[in-house]
Amino acid sequence: MKIKAFILGAAGLAAALAAVTLMPAQRATAQGPNNDPPQVWDAFGGNQQAQKYSTATQITPENVKNLKMAWEMHTGDVSSGERSTTWGATPLFVNNTVYVGTPWYRIVAVEPDTGKTKWTYASNGGEGPPENQGLKNRGVAYWAASAPTAGPCQKIVYVGTMTGTLHGVDADSGKPCAGFGKNGVVDVNAWAPKNSKWKIGLLQPPAVYKDTLILGWAGNDWVYKTENPGTVYGIDARTGALKWTFNIIPPEMENQTGTANVWAGISVDPETGLAFLPTSSPSPNYYGGDRLTEMPYATATVAVNAETGEVKWSRQLVHHDIWDVDINSAPTLLDIKKDGQVIPALIQANKMGLMVVLNRNTGEPVWPIVERAYPASDIKGEVATKTQPFVPYPEPLIAEHMPPVSKLADIVSFGECSRWKARIRDEGRYTPPSVRGSISWPATLGGVEWGGGALDPTTNTYVVNSNIVPQIYSLVPRADADKKYGSALRDKDGYAAQQGSAYGFKLENFLNMWGMPCWTPPYGTLSSYDMNSGKLLWKKPFGQVQKWGFYMPESWGSITIGAPAITKAGLVFIGASMDSRVRAIDLKTGNTLWRHIVDAPAVSQPAIYTYKGKQYVVFAVGGNGILTPRLSDQLVAFSLPN
Amino acid sequence: MTQRHSTRGAWLIMLASLITIAICVYDYYTPKTGLIGTGGVILVAGAAALMLLASLAMAMVPNRSCFLQGFLVVSILLDIIGSSVAGYFLESPVIMAAQALALIGWLMNVIADAADRSVEIDEVEDED
């Protein structure tokens, strides 16, 4: 790759041991002779604890090079243009079936060893004009009755839609469950009338704890000042009845702001029944002059009782968020062995690239969180908080300041990058948005994206992918915004109205005239930590940028969306990168042992299962317009040849 | 003023161009190549088409000016270098192998042409 970097440069110059309770659930499914224990992959994060860990050992670092495509199928649910799809579903394997949600909000049930479709369910939730989230799906949820009775719907698969409906379908037949909501449909949007500007998007499957579904939603927090307040719903898994709500926005602030919703995954401790909610930033995202009152549950990790919604503890990880650095992934639960003690903990890696590790029963930090001073805002009416939480150890995934301007990108653009950088405000992490433009470091792309990391609970090795992406945030005074954009809520140039507030907003990617990043690579990394000691074990550029078909050097890495999964045999499986490849990585060294081209970037989390004696690794390959225009509807499984 | 120039190697360059175009068409329409719909593949295909035209001229017009011969030789070499680099960044060993084939054809032509010139000069000197 040095050769590639050289060639490109030349061309540019010319031109702890886990507690038993935290081990992944192993439930009986029909299996043939097999060295691996029977296992399922029955939740978005692999299990309730969001560990993304499989006990499968058939595929090893030694034989992974022989991995071949076992089957592939195409759901048919892919589209571009105005109705562009974004598919980041984690396939589930449970009930001897692979279940996957699609961006047209259908459920597809697939035979685990052949990829043949068993049944499909169409929610029709993708019809009509695109709502705030458009055609976007991150999968389905699964519930099984603990004491099943005769008749259907003792096992239910759920899919949400962009119009705020939640559908419950019999897992065996694919027929709607008549006893769930109204003929199998719960209109969650009807529960959210306050300040309703759009229909809430149920793109993220609910978490399941006993007979309760814990459901968040996705909003559109760039376009209005006052929006739907972020509410989390506890729903009866069997009937669809509302059991409880948790309001993130304080009632007295509901006329000033909105959202701060939970749009990412939710993890649950099956022993204590605590659900861990990663909350997002309030609206409008980038100007907080109208919402200066403290809102402690916003941009925080909040632990609630999964069956009542009662708050046990909360910890705000970004004060007065004016950067849209939502807490965006389900915390990974683990038991840390530290100083002779076993600490029930969670890891909340976040968009700021910080490795927050908390006692999951109390919310107290396992390693210290310090309040560090950050720059003030120069915007009239805005008051950026003087300090923000910072976690010096475990080592942050990204540095305090953005990387220097890329000489190559600067030279080939005749100095465009350095001139641009000189014009804008850059004081490192938490530089507040400004009218002249500020570097947002890290930007809304992270740091760590919505997949979070994966954990080997037998060794407490945690692996996480992270982005290294500065963007430029500019506030546009209302009069200027109205003059230029009129009543438009958004514009292709990155404008978002933040209507009702004193400023519109413009997001720009820090790219030169040729589309090259203006900062030095790498653009993305994969890191491994020993979570008993907090020590960083290895950190490597991950993935490759692919532009016009040309692969950039591996040392440059790639922006990633999606997450890894770990197996007991010592492998990390991950797609996520821009180059439309899925990879197997050696857990010990971080070296790539196997890779395979798929139809588009696999911006999802793989599922790993064994069925009839064979281990499979399945990826939903959907693509994401943020990374590349290449989209797909491919569901692909890999296994070792017979 | 035209001279007779060598046509040796031209057919090899033509073959390499056709292979390159075929590979590019396959890559452009096949998801599993990782290059489906990419501009880089179109670029290489375009370069191969130009190389095909140049090699056709080399084969079909043996009596050509020194300027045209120089132009063809230089442009084909630049095409080979550019396509090889592109093939490297496209991570397409087949495109790079095709360029190696083209390079062999190019070398055959240049060497043969130089040998022909050398014989002509010898003959002129003998006449003196």
PDB file of C-alpha atoms in Angstrom, chain B:
ATOM      1  CA  MET B   1       7.101  12.692 -46.284  1.00  0.00           C
ATOM      2  CA  THR B   2       5.915   9.159 -45.665  1.00  0.00           C
ATOM      3  CA  GLN B   3       8.022   6.151 -44.987  1.00  0.00           C
ATOM      4  CA  ARG B   4       7.251   2.517 -44.548  1.00  0.00           C
ATOM      5  CA  HIS B   5       7.027   1.724 -40.822  1.00  0.00           C
ATOM      6  CA  SER B   6       6.769  -1.556 -39.030  1.00  0.00           C
ATOM      7  CA  THR B   7       3.348  -3.039 -38.288  1.00  0.00           C
ATOM      8  CA  ARG B   8       4.756  -5.646 -35.958  1.00  0.00           C
ATOM      9  CA  GLY B   9       3.132  -5.720 -32.499  1.00  0.00           C
ATOM     10  CA  ALA B  10       0.129  -3.710 -33.674  1.00  0.00           C
ATOM     11  CA  TRP B  11      -2.110  -6.784 -33.652  1.00  0.00           C
ATOM     12  CA  LEU B  12      -1.004  -7.558 -30.103  1.00  0.00           C
ATOM     13  CA  ILE B  13      -1.870  -4.035 -28.996  1.00  0.00           C
ATOM     14  CA  MET B  14      -5.210  -4.388 -30.726  1.00  0.00           C
ATOM     15  CA  LEU B  15      -5.852  -7.667 -28.903  1.00  0.00           C
ATOM     16  CA  ALA B  16      -4.902  -6.071 -25.562  1.00  0.00           C
ATOM     17  CA  SER B  17      -7.281  -3.171 -26.283  1.00  0.00           C
ATOM     18  CA  LEU B  18     -10.140  -5.503 -27.075  1.00  0.00           C
ATOM     19  CA  ILE B  19      -9.479  -7.534 -23.915  1.00  0.00           C
ATOM     20  CA  THR B  20      -9.440  -4.326 -21.888  1.00  0.00           C
ATOM     21  CA  ILE B  21     -12.729  -3.132 -23.390  1.00  0.00           C
ATOM     22  CA  ALA B  22     -14.351  -6.505 -22.770  1.00  0.00           C
ATOM     23  CA  ILE B  23     -13.182  -6.545 -19.158  1.00  0.00           C
ATOM     24  CA  CYS B  24     -14.405  -3.008 -18.632  1.00  0.00           C
ATOM     25  CA  VAL B  25     -17.841  -3.843 -20.025  1.00  0.00           C
ATOM     26  CA  TYR B  26     -18.006  -6.873 -17.737  1.00  0.00           C
ATOM     27  CA  ASP B  27     -16.856  -4.865 -14.722  1.00  0.00           C
ATOM     28  CA  TYR B  28     -19.267  -2.045 -15.445  1.00  0.00           C
ATOM     29  CA  TYR B  29     -22.319  -4.304 -15.441  1.00  0.00           C
ATOM     30  CA  THR B  30     -21.358  -6.907 -12.812  1.00  0.00           C
ATOM     31  CA  PRO B  31     -21.964  -6.124  -9.119  1.00  0.00           C
ATOM     32  CA  LYS B  32     -19.485  -8.721  -7.881  1.00  0.00           C
ATOM     33  CA  THR B  33     -16.548  -6.922  -9.434  1.00  0.00           C
ATOM     34  CA  GLY B  34     -17.002  -3.985  -7.089  1.00  0.00           C
ATOM     35  CA  LEU B  35     -16.698  -1.725 -10.118  1.00  0.00           C
ATOM     36  CA  ILE B  36     -20.280  -1.689 -11.310  1.00  0.00           C
ATOM     37  CA  GLY B  37     -21.277   1.640 -12.786  1.00  0.00           C
ATOM     38  CA  THR B  38     -17.994   3.341 -11.958  1.00  0.00           C
ATOM     39  CA  GLY B  39     -16.422   6.187 -13.903  1.00  0.00           C
ATOM     40  CA  GLY B  40     -12.974   4.667 -13.589  1.00  0.00           C
ATOM     41  CA  VAL B  41     -14.003   1.711 -15.716  1.00  0.00           C
ATOM     42  CA  ILE B  42     -15.464   4.016 -18.372  1.00  0.00           C
ATOM     43  CA  LEU B  43     -12.204   5.954 -18.351  1.00  0.00           C
ATOM     44  CA  VAL B  44     -10.136   2.810 -18.942  1.00  0.00           C
ATOM     45  CA  ALA B  45     -12.550   1.608 -21.616  1.00  0.00           C
ATOM     46  CA  GLY B  46     -12.253   4.965 -23.375  1.00  0.00           C
ATOM     47  CA  ALA B  47      -8.467   4.797 -23.207  1.00  0.00           C
ATOM     48  CA  ALA B  48      -8.585   1.263 -24.598  1.00  0.00           C
ATOM     49  CA  ALA B  49     -10.790   2.414 -27.463  1.00  0.00           C
ATOM     50  CA  LEU B  50      -8.242   5.106 -28.314  1.00  0.00           C
ATOM     51  CA  MET B  51      -5.475   2.524 -28.128  1.00  0.00           C
ATOM     52  CA  LEU B  52      -7.469   0.312 -30.455  1.00  0.00           C
ATOM     53  CA  LEU B  53      -7.743   3.124 -33.010  1.00  0.00           C
ATOM     54  CA  ALA B  54      -4.044   3.909 -32.710  1.00  0.00           C
ATOM     55  CA  SER B  55      -3.064   0.276 -33.162  1.00  0.00           C
ATOM     56  CA  LEU B  56      -5.426  -0.026 -36.141  1.00  0.00           C
ATOM     57  CA  ALA B  57      -3.658   2.953 -37.727  1.00  0.00           C
ATOM     58  CA  MET B  58      -0.344   1.309 -36.948  1.00  0.00           C
ATOM     59  CA  ALA B  59      -1.424  -1.905 -38.645  1.00  0.00           C
ATOM     60  CA  MET B  60      -3.368  -0.536 -41.576  1.00  0.00           C
ATOM     61  CA  VAL B  61      -1.209   2.416 -42.567  1.00  0.00           C
ATOM     62  CA  PRO B  62       2.357   1.147 -42.927  1.00  0.00           C
ATOM     63  CA  ASN B  63       3.286   4.087 -45.106  1.00  0.00           C
ATOM     64  CA  ARG B  64       3.038   6.970 -42.668  1.00  0.00           C
ATOM     65  CA  SER B  65       4.918  10.061 -41.787  1.00  0.00           C
ATOM     66  CA  CYS B  66       7.558  10.037 -39.084  1.00  0.00           C
ATOM     67  CA  PHE B  67       5.365  12.494 -37.175  1.00  0.00           C
ATOM     68  CA  LEU B  68       2.406  10.096 -37.243  1.00  0.00           C
ATOM     69  CA  GLN B  69       4.649   7.205 -36.261  1.00  0.00           C
ATOM     70  CA  GLY B  70       6.036   9.228 -33.342  1.00  0.00           C
ATOM     71  CA  PHE B  71       2.568  10.308 -32.325  1.00  0.00           C
ATOM     72  CA  LEU B  72       1.265   6.740 -32.375  1.00  0.00           C
ATOM     73  CA  VAL B  73       4.213   5.345 -30.445  1.00  0.00           C
ATOM     74  CA  VAL B  74       4.107   8.033 -27.755  1.00  0.00           C
ATOM     75  CA  SER B  75       0.319   8.067 -27.370  1.00  0.00           C
ATOM     76  CA  ILE B  76       0.110   4.268 -27.115  1.00  0.00           C
ATOM     77  CA  LEU B  77       2.858   4.242 -24.481  1.00  0.00           C
ATOM     78  CA  LEU B  78       1.100   6.958 -22.474  1.00  0.00           C
ATOM     79  CA  ASP B  79      -2.135   5.018 -22.830  1.00  0.00           C
ATOM     80  CA  ILE B  80      -0.465   1.853 -21.533  1.00  0.00           C
ATOM     81  CA  ILE B  81       1.056   3.675 -18.554  1.00  0.00           C
ATOM     82  CA  GLY B  82      -2.197   5.459 -17.709  1.00  0.00           C
ATOM     83  CA  SER B  83      -4.308   2.337 -18.045  1.00  0.00           C
ATOM     84  CA  SER B  84      -1.834   0.336 -15.947  1.00  0.00           C
ATOM     85  CA  VAL B  85      -2.005   2.883 -13.130  1.00  0.00           C
ATOM     86  CA  ALA B  86      -5.793   2.946 -13.425  1.00  0.00           C
ATOM     87  CA  GLY B  87      -5.869  -0.859 -13.380  1.00  0.00           C
ATOM     88  CA  TYR B  88      -3.734  -0.814 -10.251  1.00  0.00           C
ATOM     89  CA  PHE B  89      -6.086   1.545  -8.440  1.00  0.00           C
ATOM     90  CA  LEU B  90      -9.122  -0.353  -9.722  1.00  0.00           C
ATOM     91  CA  GLU B  91      -7.430  -3.438  -8.254  1.00  0.00           C
ATOM     92  CA  SER B  92      -8.012  -5.199 -11.555  1.00  0.00           C
ATOM     93  CA  PRO B  93      -5.168  -7.607 -12.334  1.00  0.00           C
ATOM     94  CA  VAL B  94      -6.751  -8.447 -15.685  1.00  0.00           C
ATOM     95  CA  ILE B  95      -6.580  -4.840 -16.869  1.00  0.00           C
ATOM     96  CA  MET B  96      -2.950  -4.692 -15.757  1.00  0.00           C
ATOM     97  CA  ALA B  97      -2.173  -7.985 -17.541  1.00  0.00           C
ATOM     98  CA  ALA B  98      -3.767  -6.632 -20.712  1.00  0.00           C
ATOM     99  CA  GLN B  99      -1.544  -3.562 -20.484  1.00  0.00           C
ATOM    100  CA  ALA B 100       1.483  -5.829 -20.124  1.00  0.00           C
ATOM    101  CA  LEU B 101       0.404  -7.520 -23.349  1.00  0.00           C
ATOM    102  CA  ALA B 102       0.031  -4.125 -25.017  1.00  0.00           C
ATOM    103  CA  LEU B 103       3.480  -3.167 -23.800  1.00  0.00           C
ATOM    104  CA  ILE B 104       4.977  -6.261 -25.409  1.00  0.00           C
ATOM    105  CA  GLY B 105       3.264  -5.290 -28.666  1.00  0.00           C
ATOM    106  CA  TRP B 106       4.525  -1.743 -28.323  1.00  0.00           C
ATOM    107  CA  LEU B 107       8.098  -2.920 -27.700  1.00  0.00           C
ATOM    108  CA  MET B 108       7.908  -5.268 -30.682  1.00  0.00           C
ATOM    109  CA  ASN B 109       6.838  -2.395 -32.891  1.00  0.00           C
ATOM    110  CA  VAL B 110       9.425   0.058 -31.622  1.00  0.00           C
ATOM    111  CA  ILE B 111      12.268  -2.449 -31.846  1.00  0.00           C
ATOM    112  CA  ALA B 112      11.234  -3.682 -35.275  1.00  0.00           C
ATOM    113  CA  ASP B 113      10.864  -0.148 -36.538  1.00  0.00           C
ATOM    114  CA  ALA B 114      14.277   0.809 -35.170  1.00  0.00           C
ATOM    115  CA  ALA B 115      15.783  -2.272 -36.795  1.00  0.00           C
ATOM    116  CA  ASP B 116      14.152  -1.351 -40.131  1.00  0.00           C
ATOM    117  CA  ARG B 117      15.532   2.200 -39.858  1.00  0.00           C
ATOM    118  CA  SER B 118      18.971   0.799 -39.061  1.00  0.00           C
ATOM    119  CA  VAL B 119      18.903  -1.412 -42.164  1.00  0.00           C
ATOM    120  CA  GLU B 120      17.820   1.534 -44.299  1.00  0.00           C
ATOM    121  CA  ILE B 121      20.668   3.698 -42.947  1.00  0.00           C
ATOM    122  CA  ASP B 122      23.150   0.878 -43.584  1.00  0.00           C
ATOM    123  CA  GLU B 123      21.871   0.579 -47.116  1.00  0.00           C
ATOM    124  CA  VAL B 124      22.238   4.318 -47.680  1.00  0.00           C
ATOM    125  CA  GLU B 125      25.763   4.249 -46.267  1.00  0.00           C
ATOM    126  CA  ASP B 126      26.606   1.290 -48.525  1.00  0.00           C
ATOM    127  CA  GLU B 127      25.412   3.277 -51.544  1.00  0.00           C
ATOM    128  CA  ASP B 128      27.719   6.089 -50.542  1.00  0.00           C
TER     129      ASP B 128
END
